Tab-separated table of C-alpha atoms in Angstrom:
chain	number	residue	atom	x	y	z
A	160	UNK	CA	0.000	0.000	0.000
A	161	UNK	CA	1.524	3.987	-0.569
A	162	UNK	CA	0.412	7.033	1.023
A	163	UNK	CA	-0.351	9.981	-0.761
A	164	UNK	CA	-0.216	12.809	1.554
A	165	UNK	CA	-1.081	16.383	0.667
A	166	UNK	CA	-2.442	19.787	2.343
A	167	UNK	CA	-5.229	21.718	1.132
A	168	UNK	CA	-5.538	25.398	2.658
A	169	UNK	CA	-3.957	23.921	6.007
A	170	UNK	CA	-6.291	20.838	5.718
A	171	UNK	CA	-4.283	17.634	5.937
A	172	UNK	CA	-5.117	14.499	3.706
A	173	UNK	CA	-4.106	10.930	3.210
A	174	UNK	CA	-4.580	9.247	0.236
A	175	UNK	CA	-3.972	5.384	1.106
A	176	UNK	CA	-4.085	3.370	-2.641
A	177	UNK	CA	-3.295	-0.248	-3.310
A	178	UNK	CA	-3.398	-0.051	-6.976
A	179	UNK	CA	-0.969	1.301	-8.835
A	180	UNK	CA	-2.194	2.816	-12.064
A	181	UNK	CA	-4.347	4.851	-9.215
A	182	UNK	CA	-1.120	5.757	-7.613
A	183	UNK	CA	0.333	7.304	-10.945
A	184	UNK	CA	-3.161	8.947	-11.287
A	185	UNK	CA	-3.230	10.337	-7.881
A	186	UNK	CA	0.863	11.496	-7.965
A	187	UNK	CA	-0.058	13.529	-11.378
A	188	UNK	CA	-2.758	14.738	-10.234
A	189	UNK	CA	-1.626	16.435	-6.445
A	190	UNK	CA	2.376	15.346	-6.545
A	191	UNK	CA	3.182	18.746	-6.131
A	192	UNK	CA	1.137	19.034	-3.073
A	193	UNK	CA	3.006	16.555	-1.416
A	194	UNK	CA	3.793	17.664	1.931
A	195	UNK	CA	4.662	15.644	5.607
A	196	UNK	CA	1.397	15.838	7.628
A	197	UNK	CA	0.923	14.501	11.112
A	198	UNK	CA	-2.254	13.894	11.293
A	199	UNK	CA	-4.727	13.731	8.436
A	200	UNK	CA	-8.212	15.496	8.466
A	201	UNK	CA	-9.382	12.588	5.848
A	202	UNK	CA	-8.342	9.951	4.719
A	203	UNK	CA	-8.929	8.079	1.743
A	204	UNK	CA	-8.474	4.579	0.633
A	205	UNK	CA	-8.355	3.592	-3.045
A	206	UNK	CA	-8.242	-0.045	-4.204
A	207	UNK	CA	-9.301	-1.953	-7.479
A	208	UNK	CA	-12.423	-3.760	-7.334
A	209	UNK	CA	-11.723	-7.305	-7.735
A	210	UNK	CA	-12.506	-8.849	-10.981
A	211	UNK	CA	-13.401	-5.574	-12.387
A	212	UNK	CA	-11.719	-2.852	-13.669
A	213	UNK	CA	-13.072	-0.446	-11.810
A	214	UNK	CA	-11.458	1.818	-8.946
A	215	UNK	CA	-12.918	2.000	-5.231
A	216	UNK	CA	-12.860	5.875	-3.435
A	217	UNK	CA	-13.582	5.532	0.139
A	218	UNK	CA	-13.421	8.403	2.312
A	219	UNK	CA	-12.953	7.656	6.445
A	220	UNK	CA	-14.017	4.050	5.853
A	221	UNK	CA	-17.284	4.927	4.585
A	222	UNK	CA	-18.872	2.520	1.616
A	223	UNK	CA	-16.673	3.375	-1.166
A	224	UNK	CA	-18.168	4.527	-4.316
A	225	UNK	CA	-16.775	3.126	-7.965
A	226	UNK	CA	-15.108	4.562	-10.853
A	227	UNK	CA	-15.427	3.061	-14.135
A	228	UNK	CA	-12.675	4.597	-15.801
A	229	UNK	CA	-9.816	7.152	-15.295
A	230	UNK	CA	-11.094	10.656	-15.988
A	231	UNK	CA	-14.760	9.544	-13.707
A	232	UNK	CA	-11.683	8.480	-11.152
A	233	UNK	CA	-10.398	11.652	-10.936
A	234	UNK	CA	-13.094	13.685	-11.197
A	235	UNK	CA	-15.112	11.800	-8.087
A	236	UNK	CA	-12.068	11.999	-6.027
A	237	UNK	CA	-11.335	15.845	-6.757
A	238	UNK	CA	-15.151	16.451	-6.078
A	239	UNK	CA	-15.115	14.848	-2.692
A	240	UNK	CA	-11.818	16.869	-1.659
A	241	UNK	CA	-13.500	19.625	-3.191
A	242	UNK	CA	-16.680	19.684	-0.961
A	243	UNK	CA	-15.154	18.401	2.238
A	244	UNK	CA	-12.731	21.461	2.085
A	245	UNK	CA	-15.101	23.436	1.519
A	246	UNK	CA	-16.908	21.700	5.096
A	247	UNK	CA	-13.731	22.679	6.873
A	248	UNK	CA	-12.850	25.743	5.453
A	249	UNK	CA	-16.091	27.440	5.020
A	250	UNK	CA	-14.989	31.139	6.012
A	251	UNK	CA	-13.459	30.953	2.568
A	252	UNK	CA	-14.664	32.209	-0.309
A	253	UNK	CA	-14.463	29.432	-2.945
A	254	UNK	CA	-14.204	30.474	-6.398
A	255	UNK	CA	-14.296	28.389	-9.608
A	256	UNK	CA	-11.302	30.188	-11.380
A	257	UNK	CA	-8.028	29.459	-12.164
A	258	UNK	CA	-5.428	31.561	-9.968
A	259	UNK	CA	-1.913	33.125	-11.537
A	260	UNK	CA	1.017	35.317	-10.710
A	261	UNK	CA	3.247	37.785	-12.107
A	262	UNK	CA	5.819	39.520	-10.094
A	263	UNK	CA	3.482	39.119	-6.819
A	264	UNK	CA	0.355	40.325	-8.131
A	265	UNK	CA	-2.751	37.758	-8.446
A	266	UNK	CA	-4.956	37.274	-11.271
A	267	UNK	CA	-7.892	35.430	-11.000
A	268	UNK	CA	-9.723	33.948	-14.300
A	269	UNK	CA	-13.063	33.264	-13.373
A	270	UNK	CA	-15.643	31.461	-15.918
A	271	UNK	CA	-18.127	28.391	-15.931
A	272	UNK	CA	-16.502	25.072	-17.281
A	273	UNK	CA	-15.970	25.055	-21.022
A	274	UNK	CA	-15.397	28.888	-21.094
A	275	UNK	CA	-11.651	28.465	-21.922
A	276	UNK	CA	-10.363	29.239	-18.365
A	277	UNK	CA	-7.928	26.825	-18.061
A	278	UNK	CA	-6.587	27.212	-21.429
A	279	UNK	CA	-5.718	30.743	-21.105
A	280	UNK	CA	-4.039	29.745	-17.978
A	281	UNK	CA	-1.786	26.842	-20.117
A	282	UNK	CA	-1.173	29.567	-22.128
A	283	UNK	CA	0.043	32.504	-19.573
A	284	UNK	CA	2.058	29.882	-18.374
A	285	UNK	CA	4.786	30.495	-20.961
A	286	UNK	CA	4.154	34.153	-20.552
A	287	UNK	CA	6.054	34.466	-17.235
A	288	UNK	CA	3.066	33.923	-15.161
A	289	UNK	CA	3.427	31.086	-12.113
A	290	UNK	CA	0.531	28.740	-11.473
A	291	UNK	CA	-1.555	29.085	-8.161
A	292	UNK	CA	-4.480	26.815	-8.599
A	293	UNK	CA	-7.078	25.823	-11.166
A	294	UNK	CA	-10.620	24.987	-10.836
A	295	UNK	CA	-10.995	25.769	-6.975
A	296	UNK	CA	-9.851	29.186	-5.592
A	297	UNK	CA	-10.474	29.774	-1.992
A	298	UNK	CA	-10.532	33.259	-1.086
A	299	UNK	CA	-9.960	35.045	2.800
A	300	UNK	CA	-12.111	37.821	2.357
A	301	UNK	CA	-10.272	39.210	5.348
A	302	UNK	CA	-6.995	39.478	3.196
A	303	UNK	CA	-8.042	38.975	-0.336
A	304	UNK	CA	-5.284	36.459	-0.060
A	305	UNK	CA	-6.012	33.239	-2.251
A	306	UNK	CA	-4.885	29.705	-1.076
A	307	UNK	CA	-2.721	28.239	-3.722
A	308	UNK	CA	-3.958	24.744	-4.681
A	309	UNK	CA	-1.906	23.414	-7.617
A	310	UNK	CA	-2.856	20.462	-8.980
A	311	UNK	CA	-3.079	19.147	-12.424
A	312	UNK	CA	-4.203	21.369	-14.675
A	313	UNK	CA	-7.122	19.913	-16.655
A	314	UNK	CA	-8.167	21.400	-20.102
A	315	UNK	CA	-10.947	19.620	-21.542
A	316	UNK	CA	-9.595	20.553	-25.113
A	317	UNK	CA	-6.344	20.511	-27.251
A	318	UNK	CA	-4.420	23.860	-27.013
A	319	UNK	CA	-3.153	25.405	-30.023
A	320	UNK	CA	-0.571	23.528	-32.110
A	321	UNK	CA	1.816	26.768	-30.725
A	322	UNK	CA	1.302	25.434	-26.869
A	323	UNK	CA	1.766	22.288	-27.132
A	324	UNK	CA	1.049	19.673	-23.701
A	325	UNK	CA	4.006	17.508	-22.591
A	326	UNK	CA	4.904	14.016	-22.524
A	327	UNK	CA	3.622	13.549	-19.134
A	328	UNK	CA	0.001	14.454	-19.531
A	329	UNK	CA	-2.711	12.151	-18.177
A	330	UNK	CA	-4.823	11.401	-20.716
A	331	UNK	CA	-8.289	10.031	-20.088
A	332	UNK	CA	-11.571	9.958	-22.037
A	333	UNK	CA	-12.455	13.519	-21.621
A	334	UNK	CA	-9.583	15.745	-20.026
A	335	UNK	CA	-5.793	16.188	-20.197
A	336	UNK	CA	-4.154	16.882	-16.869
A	337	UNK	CA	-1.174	18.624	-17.064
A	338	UNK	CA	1.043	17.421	-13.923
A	339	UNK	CA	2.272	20.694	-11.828
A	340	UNK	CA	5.657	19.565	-11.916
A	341	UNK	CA	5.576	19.296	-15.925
A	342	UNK	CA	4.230	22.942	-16.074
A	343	UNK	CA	6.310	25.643	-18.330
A	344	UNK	CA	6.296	27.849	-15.159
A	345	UNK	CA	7.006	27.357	-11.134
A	346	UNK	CA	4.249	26.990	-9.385
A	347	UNK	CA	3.918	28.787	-5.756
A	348	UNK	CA	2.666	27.120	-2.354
A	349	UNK	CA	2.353	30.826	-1.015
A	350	UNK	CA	-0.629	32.585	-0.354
A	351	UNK	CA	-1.471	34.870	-3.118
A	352	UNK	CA	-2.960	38.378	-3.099
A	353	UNK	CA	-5.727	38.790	-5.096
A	354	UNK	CA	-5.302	42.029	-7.323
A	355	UNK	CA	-7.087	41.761	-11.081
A	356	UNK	CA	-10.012	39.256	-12.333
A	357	UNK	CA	-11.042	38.747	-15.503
A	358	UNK	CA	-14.151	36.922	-16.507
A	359	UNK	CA	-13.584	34.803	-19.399
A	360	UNK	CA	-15.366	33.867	-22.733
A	361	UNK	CA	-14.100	32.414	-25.877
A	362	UNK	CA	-15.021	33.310	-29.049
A	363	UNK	CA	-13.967	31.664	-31.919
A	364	UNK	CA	-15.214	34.290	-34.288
A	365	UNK	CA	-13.266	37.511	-33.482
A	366	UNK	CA	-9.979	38.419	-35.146
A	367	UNK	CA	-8.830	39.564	-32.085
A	368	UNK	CA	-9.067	39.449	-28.457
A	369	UNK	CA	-11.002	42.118	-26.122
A	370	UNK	CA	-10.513	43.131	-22.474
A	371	UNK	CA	-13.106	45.651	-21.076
A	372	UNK	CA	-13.097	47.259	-17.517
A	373	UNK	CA	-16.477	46.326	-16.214
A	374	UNK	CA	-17.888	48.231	-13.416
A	375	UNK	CA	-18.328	46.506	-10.056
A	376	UNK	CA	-21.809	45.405	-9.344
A	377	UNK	CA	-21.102	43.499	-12.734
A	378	UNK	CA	-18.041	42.218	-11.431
A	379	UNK	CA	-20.184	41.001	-8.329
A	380	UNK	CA	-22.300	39.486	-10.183
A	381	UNK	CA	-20.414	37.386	-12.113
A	382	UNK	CA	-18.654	36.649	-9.247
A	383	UNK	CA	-21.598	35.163	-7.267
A	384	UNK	CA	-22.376	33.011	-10.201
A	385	UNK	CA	-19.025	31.115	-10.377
A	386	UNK	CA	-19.077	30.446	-6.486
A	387	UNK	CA	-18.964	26.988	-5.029
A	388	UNK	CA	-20.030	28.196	-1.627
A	389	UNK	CA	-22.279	31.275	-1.227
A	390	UNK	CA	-24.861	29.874	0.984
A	391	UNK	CA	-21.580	29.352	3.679
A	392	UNK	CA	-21.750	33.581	3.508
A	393	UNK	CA	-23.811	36.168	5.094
A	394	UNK	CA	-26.524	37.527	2.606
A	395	UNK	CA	-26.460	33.884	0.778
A	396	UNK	CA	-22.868	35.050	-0.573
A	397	UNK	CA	-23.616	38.312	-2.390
A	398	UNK	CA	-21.437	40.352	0.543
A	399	UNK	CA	-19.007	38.247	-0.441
A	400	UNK	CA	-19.256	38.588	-3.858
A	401	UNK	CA	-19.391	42.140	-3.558
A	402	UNK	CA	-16.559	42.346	-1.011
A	403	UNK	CA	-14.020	40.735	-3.878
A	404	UNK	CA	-15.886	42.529	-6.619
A	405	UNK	CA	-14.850	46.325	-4.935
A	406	UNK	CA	-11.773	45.176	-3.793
A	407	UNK	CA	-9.860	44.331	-7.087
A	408	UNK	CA	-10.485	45.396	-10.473
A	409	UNK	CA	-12.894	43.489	-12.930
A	410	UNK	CA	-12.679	42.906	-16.438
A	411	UNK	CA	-14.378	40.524	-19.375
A	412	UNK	CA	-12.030	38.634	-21.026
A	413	UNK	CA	-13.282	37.833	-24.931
A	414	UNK	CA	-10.709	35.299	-25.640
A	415	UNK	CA	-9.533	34.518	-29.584
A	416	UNK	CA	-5.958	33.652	-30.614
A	417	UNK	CA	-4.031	31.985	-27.511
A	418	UNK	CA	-1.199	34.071	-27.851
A	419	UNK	CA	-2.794	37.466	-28.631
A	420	UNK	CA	-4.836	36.984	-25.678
A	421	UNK	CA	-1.964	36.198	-23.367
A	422	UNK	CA	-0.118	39.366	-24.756
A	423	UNK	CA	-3.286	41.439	-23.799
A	424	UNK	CA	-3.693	39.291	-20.164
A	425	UNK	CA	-0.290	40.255	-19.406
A	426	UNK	CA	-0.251	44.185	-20.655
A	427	UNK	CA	-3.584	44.362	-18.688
A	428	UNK	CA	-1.905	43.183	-15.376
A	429	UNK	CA	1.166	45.441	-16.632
A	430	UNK	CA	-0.830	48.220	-17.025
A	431	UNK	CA	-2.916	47.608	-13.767
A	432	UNK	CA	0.174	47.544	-11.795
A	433	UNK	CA	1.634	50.514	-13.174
A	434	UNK	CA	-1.299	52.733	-12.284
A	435	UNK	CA	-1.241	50.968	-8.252
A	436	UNK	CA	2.171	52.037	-7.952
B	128	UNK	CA	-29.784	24.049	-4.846
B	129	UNK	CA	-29.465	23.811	-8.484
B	130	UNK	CA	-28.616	26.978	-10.074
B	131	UNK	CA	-29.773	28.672	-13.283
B	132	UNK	CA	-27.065	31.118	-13.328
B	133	UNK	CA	-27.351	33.945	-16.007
B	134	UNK	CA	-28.002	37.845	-15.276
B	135	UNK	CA	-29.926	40.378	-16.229
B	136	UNK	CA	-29.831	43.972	-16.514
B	137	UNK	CA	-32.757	45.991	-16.147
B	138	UNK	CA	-31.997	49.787	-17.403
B	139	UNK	CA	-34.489	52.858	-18.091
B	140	UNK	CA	-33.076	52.138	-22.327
B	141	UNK	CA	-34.698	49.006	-22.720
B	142	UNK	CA	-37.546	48.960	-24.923
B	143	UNK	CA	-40.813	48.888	-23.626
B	144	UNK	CA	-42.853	45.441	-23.756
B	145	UNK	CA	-46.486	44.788	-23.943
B	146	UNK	CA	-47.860	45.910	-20.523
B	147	UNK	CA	-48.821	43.164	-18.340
B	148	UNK	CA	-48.586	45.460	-15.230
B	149	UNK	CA	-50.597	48.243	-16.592
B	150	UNK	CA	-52.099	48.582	-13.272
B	151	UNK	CA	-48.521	49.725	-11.721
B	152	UNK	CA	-49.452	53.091	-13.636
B	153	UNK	CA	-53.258	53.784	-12.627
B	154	UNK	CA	-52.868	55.762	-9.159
B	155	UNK	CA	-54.567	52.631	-6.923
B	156	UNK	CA	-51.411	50.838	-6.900
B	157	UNK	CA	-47.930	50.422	-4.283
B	158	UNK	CA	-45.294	48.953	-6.360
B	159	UNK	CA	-43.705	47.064	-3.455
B	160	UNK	CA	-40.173	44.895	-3.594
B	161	UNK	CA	-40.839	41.475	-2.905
B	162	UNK	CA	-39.566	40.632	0.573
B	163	UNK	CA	-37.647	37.736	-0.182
B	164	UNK	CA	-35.020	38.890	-2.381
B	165	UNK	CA	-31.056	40.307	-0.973
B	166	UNK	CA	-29.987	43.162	-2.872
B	167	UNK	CA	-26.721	45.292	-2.152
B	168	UNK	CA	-26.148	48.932	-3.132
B	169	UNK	CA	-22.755	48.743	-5.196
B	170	UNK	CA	-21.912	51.970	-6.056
B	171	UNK	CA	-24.960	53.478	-7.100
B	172	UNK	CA	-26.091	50.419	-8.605
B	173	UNK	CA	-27.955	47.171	-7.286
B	174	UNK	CA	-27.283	43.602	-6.984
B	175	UNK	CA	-30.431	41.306	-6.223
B	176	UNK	CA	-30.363	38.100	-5.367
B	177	UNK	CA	-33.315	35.930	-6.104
B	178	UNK	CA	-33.039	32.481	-4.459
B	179	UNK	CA	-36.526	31.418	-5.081
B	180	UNK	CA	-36.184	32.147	-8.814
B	181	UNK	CA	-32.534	31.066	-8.969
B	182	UNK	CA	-31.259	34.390	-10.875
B	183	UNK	CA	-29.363	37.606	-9.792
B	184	UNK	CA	-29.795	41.022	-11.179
B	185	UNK	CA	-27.888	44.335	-11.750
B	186	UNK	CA	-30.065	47.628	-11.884
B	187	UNK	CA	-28.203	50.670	-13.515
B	188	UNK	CA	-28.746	53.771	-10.854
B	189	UNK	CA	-31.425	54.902	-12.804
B	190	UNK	CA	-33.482	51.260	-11.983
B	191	UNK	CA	-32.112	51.105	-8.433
B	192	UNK	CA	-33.632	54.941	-7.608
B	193	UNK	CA	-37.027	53.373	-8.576
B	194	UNK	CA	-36.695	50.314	-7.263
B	195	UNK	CA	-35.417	51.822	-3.665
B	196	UNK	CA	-38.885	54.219	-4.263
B	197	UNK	CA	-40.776	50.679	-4.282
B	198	UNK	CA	-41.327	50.698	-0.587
B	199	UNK	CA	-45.325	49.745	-0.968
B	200	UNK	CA	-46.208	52.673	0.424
B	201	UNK	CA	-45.981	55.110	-2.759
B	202	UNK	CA	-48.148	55.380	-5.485
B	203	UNK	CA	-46.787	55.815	-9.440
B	204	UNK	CA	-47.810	59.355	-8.931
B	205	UNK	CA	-45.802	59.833	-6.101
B	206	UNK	CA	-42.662	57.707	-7.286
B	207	UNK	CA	-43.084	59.981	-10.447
B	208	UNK	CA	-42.564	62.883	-8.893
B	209	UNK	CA	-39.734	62.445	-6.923
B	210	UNK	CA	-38.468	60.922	-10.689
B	211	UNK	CA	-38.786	64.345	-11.731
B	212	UNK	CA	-37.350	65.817	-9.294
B	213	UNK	CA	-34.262	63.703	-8.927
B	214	UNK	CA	-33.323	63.352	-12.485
B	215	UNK	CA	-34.729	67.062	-13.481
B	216	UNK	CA	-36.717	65.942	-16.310
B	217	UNK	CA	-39.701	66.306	-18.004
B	218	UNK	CA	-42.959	64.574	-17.025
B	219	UNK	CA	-43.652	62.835	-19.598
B	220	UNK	CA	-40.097	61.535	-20.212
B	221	UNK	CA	-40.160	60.496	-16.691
B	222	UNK	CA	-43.397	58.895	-16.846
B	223	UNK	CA	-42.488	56.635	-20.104
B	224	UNK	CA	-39.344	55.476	-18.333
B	225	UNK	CA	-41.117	55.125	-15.142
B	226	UNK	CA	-43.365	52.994	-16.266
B	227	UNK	CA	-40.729	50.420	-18.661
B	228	UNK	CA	-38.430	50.124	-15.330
B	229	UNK	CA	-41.899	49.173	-13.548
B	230	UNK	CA	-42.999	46.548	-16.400
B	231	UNK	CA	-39.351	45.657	-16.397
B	232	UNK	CA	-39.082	44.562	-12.702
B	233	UNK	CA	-42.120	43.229	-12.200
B	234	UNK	CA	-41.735	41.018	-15.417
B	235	UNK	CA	-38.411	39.883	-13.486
B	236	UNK	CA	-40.751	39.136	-10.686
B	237	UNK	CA	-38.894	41.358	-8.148
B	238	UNK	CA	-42.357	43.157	-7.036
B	239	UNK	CA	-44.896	41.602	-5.094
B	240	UNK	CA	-48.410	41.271	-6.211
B	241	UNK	CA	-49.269	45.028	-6.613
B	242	UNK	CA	-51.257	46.170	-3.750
B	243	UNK	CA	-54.217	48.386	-3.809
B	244	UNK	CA	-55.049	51.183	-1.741
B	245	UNK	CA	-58.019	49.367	-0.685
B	246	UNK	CA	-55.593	46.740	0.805
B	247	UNK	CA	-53.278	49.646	1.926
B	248	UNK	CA	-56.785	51.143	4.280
B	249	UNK	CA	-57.690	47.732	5.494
């Protein structure tokens, strides 16, 4: 049996697996998270069911549910950790955005799945920007600080020919999960401030990309939409929202070319901290 | 809860729609917010929250000056004139807008059933 041990915003897990292939899974997925814990919060125990091909997720020694492939795998056991973070750590704001950052400012992609979130964070990735976390952002409202959680980054389709993934991407049926440690850029286990977000769309028809400074009861808006825990917040999470939302600046994000729009990501933040400073 | 997440802004520039509320406008009526929403003033403008119907809203100031006016206890009339007064324009302006921001939020269902000032008396 191996242990898998990891820390979530100061929230110690153990991943116990007997399989292998679930191993390799589970290292590409949170290796870089790997940390020496003392005592774990959860624990989980991953085994093969026998005769089948199917992986078992148990969490404390509760029934364990199945996985019938790889990418269901992963996705069941980053949804548990997911919500039972969220349990523990419910003064946080949780986000679903993709966290970066350049020369110690924060920059916070926020967009529903599909949007092209996590490709425009492959791509500033080779721009100069580090990697923070993808998918899950927690937020302290009381510091605008954001909790690094870098795992795998998943895109859910091919990046341009010009970004290409490396060799050690886990591929499964529906995602590509880029290991942290395979990433063009460090990654950071610090806390990060949170200083620009841009709400992202994609589309495919526009020669070029477009940033635009949106005001902030937009930005709050959109903002309570791609939260994971609002109802954990006074007013149902809209003082939350709103608390980010006037606290950093807001923009839309039209995404086109991958490159172009990491050139205008990266003036933005340029130009955002020249006029803080 | 499951979410239906999209937004909607409800501004004085929209154009009008068939009046389903036309009784909003005829002098008996208290437009009233509905009493289970959350809304935030954010910089002049408003965020509402509307758990019931799963959706949030943005009002441009213009929206959230009526929609703070929507107490219940003020008639068009009397919403209309402090319109006027606020924005310094003309009546009838004021009273075309007035009346779209009205259709608007009640056809978001962020009004309660419009009271009468027979219900007001009793």
């Amino acid at each position: 049996m191996s242990f898998l041990d990891f820390s979530i915003c100061d929230y110690n897990i153990r991943v116990e697996c007997t399989d292998p292939h679930a191993e390799s899974l589970l290292l590409g997925n949170y290796g870089r998270l790997r940390r020496a814990i003392t005592v774990p919060q959860i624990t989980y125990q991953i085994s093969r069911e026998q005769g089948s091909k199917k992986l078992l997720i148990s969490r404390n020694g509760e029934p364990a549910d199945a996985a019938d492939d790889d990418g269901e795998f992963l996705y069941m056991v980053e949804k548990d950790i997911t919500i039972e973070v969220q349990k523990l750590r419910s003064h946080l704001y949780f986000l679903h955005a993709a966290v970066l950052e350049l020369n110690g400012y924060g920059l916070a992609l926020v967009a529903p799945s599909g949007s092209g979130k996590s490709t425009t964070a492959w791509g500033l990735l080779h721009h100069g920007f580090r990697y923070v976390t993808d998918e899950l952002a927690p937020v302290d409202l009381r510091t605008m600080l954001v909790y690094p959680f870098p795992h795998a980054l998943c895109l859910k389709t091919s990046p341009p020919a010009n970004y290409p993934l490396p060799d050690s991407t886990i591929y499964t049926a529906y995602t590509a999960h880029v290991p942290a440690e395979s990433l063009p850029a460090n990654t950071t286990m610090d806390l990060v401030p949170l200083n620009v977000l841009m709400f992202v769309g994609f589309n495919p028809e526009i020669s070029a990309p477009v940033i635009n400074r949106i005001q902030k009861a937009e930005g709050a808006m959109r903002l309570f939409t791609n939260a994971l825990n609002p109802l954990a917040h006074p007013a149902d999470g809209l003082e939350g929202a709103i608390e980010i939302a006037s606290a950093v600046r807001c923009f839309e994000l039209i995404s086109a070319d991958l490159q172009q729009t990491c050139e205008l990501v990266k003036s933005t933040l340029a130009e955002e901290v020249r006029n803080c400073n | 809860m499951p979410h239906k997440k999209f937004t909607e802004t409800v501004d004085g520039e929209l154009s009008s729609r068939a009046s389903t509320a036309g009784d909003l406008s005829d002098g008996t009526s208290y437009p009233k917010r509905r009493s289970n929403l959350t809304y935030r003033d954010v910089d002049g403008q408003t965020v509402i929250l509307d758990r019931e119907g799963t959706r949030i809203h943005q009002l441009n100031p213009t929206a959230s000056f009526i929609w703070r006016c929507c107490e219940g206890t003020f008639t068009f009339e009397q919403i209309l004139d402090s319109f006027v007064r606020a924005y310094d324009i003309d009546v009838a302006t004021a009273q075309r807008d007035l009346k779209k921001i009205l259709v608007e939020l009640q056809s978001a269902n962020l009004l309660e059933r419009t009271t009468t000032q027979e219900e007001q008396n009793s």
